[in-house]
Amino acid sequence: MKLKDWCDLNRKFFTESDFRYLINTNFSFESCFETSTVFLSDENVVFLNRVLDRYRNGEPLAYILGKEEFYGLEFKVNPDVLIPRKETELIVEYCIDLIQSRKFVKVLDLCCGSAVIAITVKKMTAMALNLTAADISEKALAVASENSQKHNQNIRFVASDLYSALEGEKFDLIISNPPYVKTGQIEGSLKFEPIIALDGGFDGLFFIRRILAESLIFLNPSSCLVIEIGYDQRLEVIELASKYGYDIIGWVKDYSQHFRGIVLRLKETKNQ
Ligand code: GLN
């Protein structure tokens, strides 16, 4: 069978970006164009049809292929970790600028999952960073550790329920993409992702509240805390941040102009 024929039949079942990613994993995308004479081996056909079946059943392509691209880098993913999202890339970009302009050295990725944040920040920053990545899930840490080896980045991984295993430490920058989806809104393709990485309780704010309460003693006066939040959580998080003793010094917006990353520092009065 020609690749072009398989593509003509099945392209409609995929989103355009997933379709391109799938074809590019094994062939060049140009190979499915009109004039192409690329033929599929029997194994190729079995592979593509198997991907198609799983995809049509709602499974995210990243889990089917076992990998996802983030910030132009390829990371291993499996159902023990969240699939990295575009909005997180924007938060990482902001953090890289922050690290470089403020000369931060000690950085923590809290609730690291597959560690895309820690690894990308370390790899893309033109400075020697001391990076720690923490997660409560040992299974997620196994994926994270594979990813750090794949990208040759030396990161300290810690199994920790938020800060439980980090007592007494201070960080220049703490970045967290915690679970923040409301329990009642874990539906659709989210059902394929690990509930432990998504479920933020009835209002989605269970871990954000805990992070705000527990981070205070892990920050220096000049440190920053950057937390990814849900698209509709801005007002509630502003209120919580002020209640727990932070100044908001910046925001990261996503591609839909929602405020998705809150950038915090200890309140001035607490600095004296
Ligand atoms: N970005 C994910 C979503 O909205 C949620 C990630 C999280 O809870 N940290 O689907």
Short mmCIF file of C-alpha atoms and ligand atoms in Angstrom, two decimals:
data_model
loop_
_atom_site.label_atom_id
_atom_site.label_comp_id
_atom_site.label_asym_id
_atom_site.label_seq_id
_atom_site.Cartn_x
_atom_site.Cartn_y
_atom_site.Cartn_z
CA MET A 1 0.00 0.00 0.00
CA LYS A 2 1.19 3.51 -0.76
CA LEU A 3 1.59 5.89 2.16
CA LYS A 4 -0.40 8.42 0.16
CA ASP A 5 -3.38 6.03 -0.05
CA TRP A 6 -3.31 5.36 3.70
CA CYS A 7 -3.16 9.11 4.31
CA ASP A 8 -6.01 9.91 1.91
CA LEU A 9 -8.21 7.37 3.69
CA ASN A 10 -7.38 8.24 7.27
CA ARG A 11 -6.21 11.83 7.52
CA LYS A 12 -9.75 12.97 8.37
CA PHE A 13 -9.71 11.10 11.67
CA PHE A 14 -6.81 13.13 13.08
CA THR A 15 -6.32 16.76 13.99
CA GLU A 16 -3.95 18.34 11.52
CA SER A 17 -1.11 18.72 14.02
CA ASP A 18 -1.47 15.13 15.31
CA PHE A 19 -1.54 13.84 11.75
CA ARG A 20 1.66 15.67 10.86
CA TYR A 21 3.36 14.50 14.05
CA LEU A 22 2.38 10.88 13.37
CA ILE A 23 3.57 10.88 9.78
CA ASN A 24 6.77 12.68 10.72
CA THR A 25 7.66 10.06 13.32
CA ASN A 26 8.23 7.46 10.60
CA PHE A 27 8.32 9.29 7.29
CA SER A 28 8.79 12.81 6.17
CA PHE A 29 5.51 14.66 6.00
CA GLU A 30 6.06 15.40 2.30
CA SER A 31 5.83 11.65 1.65
CA CYS A 32 2.04 11.72 1.87
CA PHE A 33 1.64 14.28 -0.89
CA GLU A 34 0.12 13.60 -4.29
CA THR A 35 3.22 12.68 -6.23
CA SER A 36 4.73 10.49 -3.54
CA THR A 37 5.60 6.92 -4.34
CA VAL A 38 6.49 5.92 -0.80
CA PHE A 39 5.23 2.38 -0.10
CA LEU A 40 4.37 1.03 3.32
CA SER A 41 5.83 -2.24 4.57
CA ASP A 42 3.42 -4.71 6.21
CA GLU A 43 4.76 -3.61 9.61
CA ASN A 44 4.14 0.02 8.71
CA VAL A 45 0.52 -0.75 7.84
CA VAL A 46 -0.02 -2.71 11.06
CA PHE A 47 1.57 0.10 13.08
CA LEU A 48 -0.45 2.90 11.45
CA ASN A 49 -3.73 1.00 11.71
CA ARG A 50 -3.09 0.24 15.36
CA VAL A 51 -2.39 3.94 16.03
CA LEU A 52 -5.58 4.83 14.17
CA ASP A 53 -7.71 2.39 16.22
CA ARG A 54 -6.39 3.68 19.54
CA TYR A 55 -6.70 7.30 18.42
CA ARG A 56 -10.30 6.82 17.31
CA ASN A 57 -10.98 5.37 20.74
CA GLY A 58 -10.02 8.77 22.21
CA GLU A 59 -6.51 7.99 23.42
CA PRO A 60 -4.12 10.95 23.08
CA LEU A 61 -1.52 10.51 20.33
CA ALA A 62 1.29 11.27 22.79
CA TYR A 63 0.47 8.13 24.81
CA ILE A 64 0.07 6.00 21.69
CA LEU A 65 3.49 7.05 20.41
CA GLY A 66 5.03 7.27 23.90
CA LYS A 67 6.47 10.71 23.27
CA GLU A 68 5.61 14.38 22.93
CA GLU A 69 7.38 17.49 21.78
CA PHE A 70 7.85 20.33 24.25
CA TYR A 71 9.79 23.51 23.55
CA GLY A 72 11.20 21.87 20.43
CA LEU A 73 12.54 18.90 22.43
CA GLU A 74 11.25 15.34 22.49
CA PHE A 75 10.18 13.81 25.80
CA LYS A 76 9.06 10.33 26.78
CA VAL A 77 5.52 10.26 28.14
CA ASN A 78 3.27 7.46 29.35
CA PRO A 79 0.02 7.36 31.35
CA ASP A 80 2.01 7.91 34.58
CA VAL A 81 2.63 11.52 33.56
CA LEU A 82 0.66 14.42 32.10
CA ILE A 83 1.09 15.24 28.45
CA PRO A 84 2.93 18.57 28.32
CA ARG A 85 0.88 21.52 27.06
CA LYS A 86 1.63 24.62 25.00
CA GLU A 87 0.73 27.01 27.84
CA THR A 88 3.44 25.43 29.96
CA GLU A 89 5.98 26.23 27.23
CA LEU A 90 5.11 29.91 27.68
CA ILE A 91 5.65 29.63 31.43
CA VAL A 92 9.01 27.94 30.85
CA GLU A 93 10.02 30.70 28.45
CA TYR A 94 9.17 33.31 31.09
CA CYS A 95 11.17 31.41 33.72
CA ILE A 96 14.23 31.14 31.49
CA ASP A 97 14.20 34.95 31.08
CA LEU A 98 13.71 35.39 34.82
CA ILE A 99 16.64 33.10 35.66
CA GLN A 100 18.94 34.89 33.24
CA SER A 101 17.99 38.42 34.20
CA ARG A 102 18.04 37.81 37.96
CA LYS A 103 20.96 35.40 37.94
CA PHE A 104 19.01 32.72 39.78
CA VAL A 105 20.89 29.49 40.47
CA LYS A 106 18.86 27.21 42.73
CA VAL A 107 15.66 26.18 40.98
CA LEU A 108 12.89 23.77 42.00
CA ASP A 109 10.33 22.12 39.70
CA LEU A 110 7.58 21.17 42.17
CA CYS A 111 5.11 18.47 40.98
CA CYS A 112 7.53 17.79 38.11
CA GLY A 113 5.75 14.86 36.40
CA SER A 114 7.84 13.96 33.35
CA ALA A 115 10.16 16.89 34.30
CA VAL A 116 9.71 18.81 31.05
CA ILE A 117 9.93 22.08 33.00
CA ALA A 118 13.13 21.20 34.89
CA ILE A 119 14.89 19.70 31.88
CA THR A 120 13.95 22.46 29.44
CA VAL A 121 14.88 25.23 31.88
CA LYS A 122 18.25 23.60 32.57
CA LYS A 123 18.99 22.85 28.94
CA MET A 124 17.94 26.24 27.57
CA THR A 125 19.56 28.46 30.18
CA ALA A 126 23.04 29.71 29.44
CA MET A 127 24.08 29.32 33.09
CA ALA A 128 25.01 26.47 35.39
CA LEU A 129 21.85 25.81 37.39
CA ASN A 130 21.31 23.71 40.45
CA LEU A 131 18.03 22.00 39.63
CA THR A 132 15.80 19.92 41.85
CA ALA A 133 12.62 18.24 40.59
CA ALA A 134 10.11 16.81 43.06
CA ASP A 135 7.01 14.70 42.67
CA ILE A 136 4.94 12.49 44.94
CA SER A 137 4.66 9.81 42.23
CA GLU A 138 7.56 7.35 41.99
CA LYS A 139 6.23 6.26 38.61
CA ALA A 140 6.37 9.83 37.32
CA LEU A 141 9.91 10.19 38.70
CA ALA A 142 10.98 7.12 36.74
CA VAL A 143 9.82 8.80 33.51
CA ALA A 144 11.42 12.08 34.61
CA SER A 145 14.74 10.39 35.24
CA GLU A 146 14.67 8.74 31.79
CA ASN A 147 13.99 12.13 30.23
CA SER A 148 16.86 13.78 32.08
CA GLN A 149 19.23 11.06 30.81
CA LYS A 150 17.89 11.38 27.28
CA HIS A 151 18.67 15.10 27.38
CA ASN A 152 21.86 14.66 29.36
CA GLN A 153 20.81 17.03 32.13
CA ASN A 154 21.95 16.48 35.68
CA ILE A 155 18.92 17.04 37.90
CA ARG A 156 18.29 15.98 41.48
CA PHE A 157 15.02 14.04 41.68
CA VAL A 158 13.21 13.84 44.99
CA ALA A 159 10.14 11.79 45.91
CA SER A 160 8.20 14.30 47.97
CA ASP A 161 4.66 15.26 48.88
CA LEU A 162 5.13 18.92 47.92
CA TYR A 163 7.91 20.02 50.32
CA SER A 164 7.89 17.05 52.72
CA ALA A 165 11.38 15.87 51.65
CA LEU A 166 12.88 19.34 51.11
CA GLU A 167 12.85 20.67 54.64
CA GLY A 168 15.30 23.45 55.43
CA GLU A 169 16.12 24.25 51.78
CA LYS A 170 15.80 27.61 50.03
CA PHE A 171 15.33 28.19 46.31
CA ASP A 172 15.82 31.23 44.05
CA LEU A 173 12.98 30.11 41.84
CA ILE A 174 10.19 27.60 42.42
CA ILE A 175 8.13 26.64 39.38
CA SER A 176 5.06 24.46 39.72
CA ASN A 177 2.43 23.02 37.41
CA PRO A 178 0.33 21.37 40.12
CA PRO A 179 -2.95 19.48 39.70
CA TYR A 180 -5.57 22.21 39.30
CA VAL A 181 -8.51 20.72 37.40
CA LYS A 182 -11.80 20.63 39.31
CA THR A 183 -12.69 17.02 40.17
CA GLY A 184 -15.99 17.37 38.32
CA GLN A 185 -14.25 18.54 35.15
CA ILE A 186 -11.93 15.59 34.59
CA GLU A 187 -13.59 14.32 31.46
CA GLY A 188 -12.99 13.60 27.77
CA SER A 189 -9.40 12.80 26.83
CA LEU A 190 -8.27 13.93 30.33
CA LYS A 191 -9.55 10.52 31.49
CA PHE A 192 -6.47 8.96 29.89
CA GLU A 193 -4.13 11.10 31.99
CA PRO A 194 -3.10 10.35 35.59
CA ILE A 195 -5.78 11.63 37.95
CA ILE A 196 -3.15 12.32 40.60
CA ALA A 197 -1.59 14.93 38.26
CA LEU A 198 -4.87 16.63 37.40
CA ASP A 199 -7.24 16.52 40.34
CA GLY A 200 -7.23 19.79 42.26
CA GLY A 201 -10.28 18.95 44.37
CA PHE A 202 -13.80 20.32 44.14
CA ASP A 203 -12.67 23.87 43.31
CA GLY A 204 -9.40 22.93 41.61
CA LEU A 205 -7.44 24.95 44.19
CA PHE A 206 -6.47 22.31 46.76
CA PHE A 207 -2.79 22.11 45.75
CA ILE A 208 -2.48 25.78 44.78
CA ARG A 209 -3.63 26.68 48.31
CA ARG A 210 -1.16 24.23 49.82
CA ILE A 211 1.69 25.49 47.64
CA LEU A 212 0.98 29.10 48.60
CA ALA A 213 0.88 28.18 52.28
CA GLU A 214 3.92 25.91 52.24
CA SER A 215 6.29 27.79 49.89
CA LEU A 216 6.88 30.82 52.16
CA ILE A 217 9.74 29.26 54.12
CA PHE A 218 11.46 27.88 51.00
CA LEU A 219 11.85 31.32 49.39
CA ASN A 220 14.42 34.07 49.99
CA PRO A 221 13.29 37.72 49.84
CA SER A 222 14.57 37.97 46.26
CA SER A 223 13.13 34.58 45.17
CA CYS A 224 10.19 34.02 42.84
CA LEU A 225 7.40 31.47 42.81
CA VAL A 226 5.71 30.75 39.48
CA ILE A 227 2.55 28.63 39.46
CA GLU A 228 0.53 27.44 36.48
CA ILE A 229 -3.20 27.87 37.09
CA GLY A 230 -6.44 27.05 35.28
CA TYR A 231 -7.79 29.51 32.71
CA ASP A 232 -10.64 30.52 35.05
CA GLN A 233 -8.77 30.62 38.37
CA ARG A 234 -7.14 34.06 38.15
CA LEU A 235 -9.38 35.97 40.57
CA GLU A 236 -9.43 33.26 43.21
CA VAL A 237 -5.65 32.85 43.01
CA ILE A 238 -5.06 36.62 43.30
CA GLU A 239 -7.06 36.59 46.52
CA LEU A 240 -5.23 33.55 47.90
CA ALA A 241 -1.79 34.95 47.00
CA SER A 242 -2.48 38.11 48.92
CA LYS A 243 -3.95 36.21 51.86
CA TYR A 244 -0.88 33.99 52.18
CA GLY A 245 1.60 36.90 51.99
CA TYR A 246 2.79 37.36 48.41
CA ASP A 247 3.11 40.24 45.97
CA ILE A 248 2.15 39.48 42.39
CA ILE A 249 5.02 40.65 40.18
CA GLY A 250 3.93 39.26 36.82
CA TRP A 251 1.66 37.05 34.77
CA VAL A 252 2.11 34.66 31.88
CA LYS A 253 -0.76 34.59 29.40
CA ASP A 254 -1.55 31.63 27.16
CA TYR A 255 -2.28 31.79 23.43
CA SER A 256 -5.96 32.53 24.19
CA GLN A 257 -4.94 35.48 26.39
CA HIS A 258 -5.95 33.70 29.60
CA PHE A 259 -3.77 34.39 32.65
CA ARG A 260 -2.15 30.99 33.19
CA GLY A 261 1.04 31.64 35.13
CA ILE A 262 1.17 33.75 38.29
CA VAL A 263 4.57 35.13 39.29
CA LEU A 264 4.97 35.83 43.01
CA ARG A 265 7.45 37.16 45.53
CA LEU A 266 7.27 37.38 49.29
CA LYS A 267 5.51 40.55 50.38
CA GLU A 268 7.93 43.45 51.01
CA THR A 269 6.91 43.69 54.67
CA LYS A 270 7.90 40.05 55.19
CA ASN A 271 11.34 40.79 53.74
CA GLN A 272 12.51 42.96 56.63
N1 GLN B 1 -3.26 21.72 31.58
C1 GLN B 1 -4.06 20.62 31.99
C2 GLN B 1 -5.47 20.80 31.44
O1 GLN B 1 -6.06 21.83 31.62
C3 GLN B 1 -4.13 20.48 33.49
C4 GLN B 1 -2.80 20.37 34.08
C5 GLN B 1 -2.80 20.40 35.57
O2 GLN B 1 -3.77 20.11 36.28
N2 GLN B 1 -1.69 20.74 36.04
O3 GLN B 1 -5.95 19.95 30.77
#
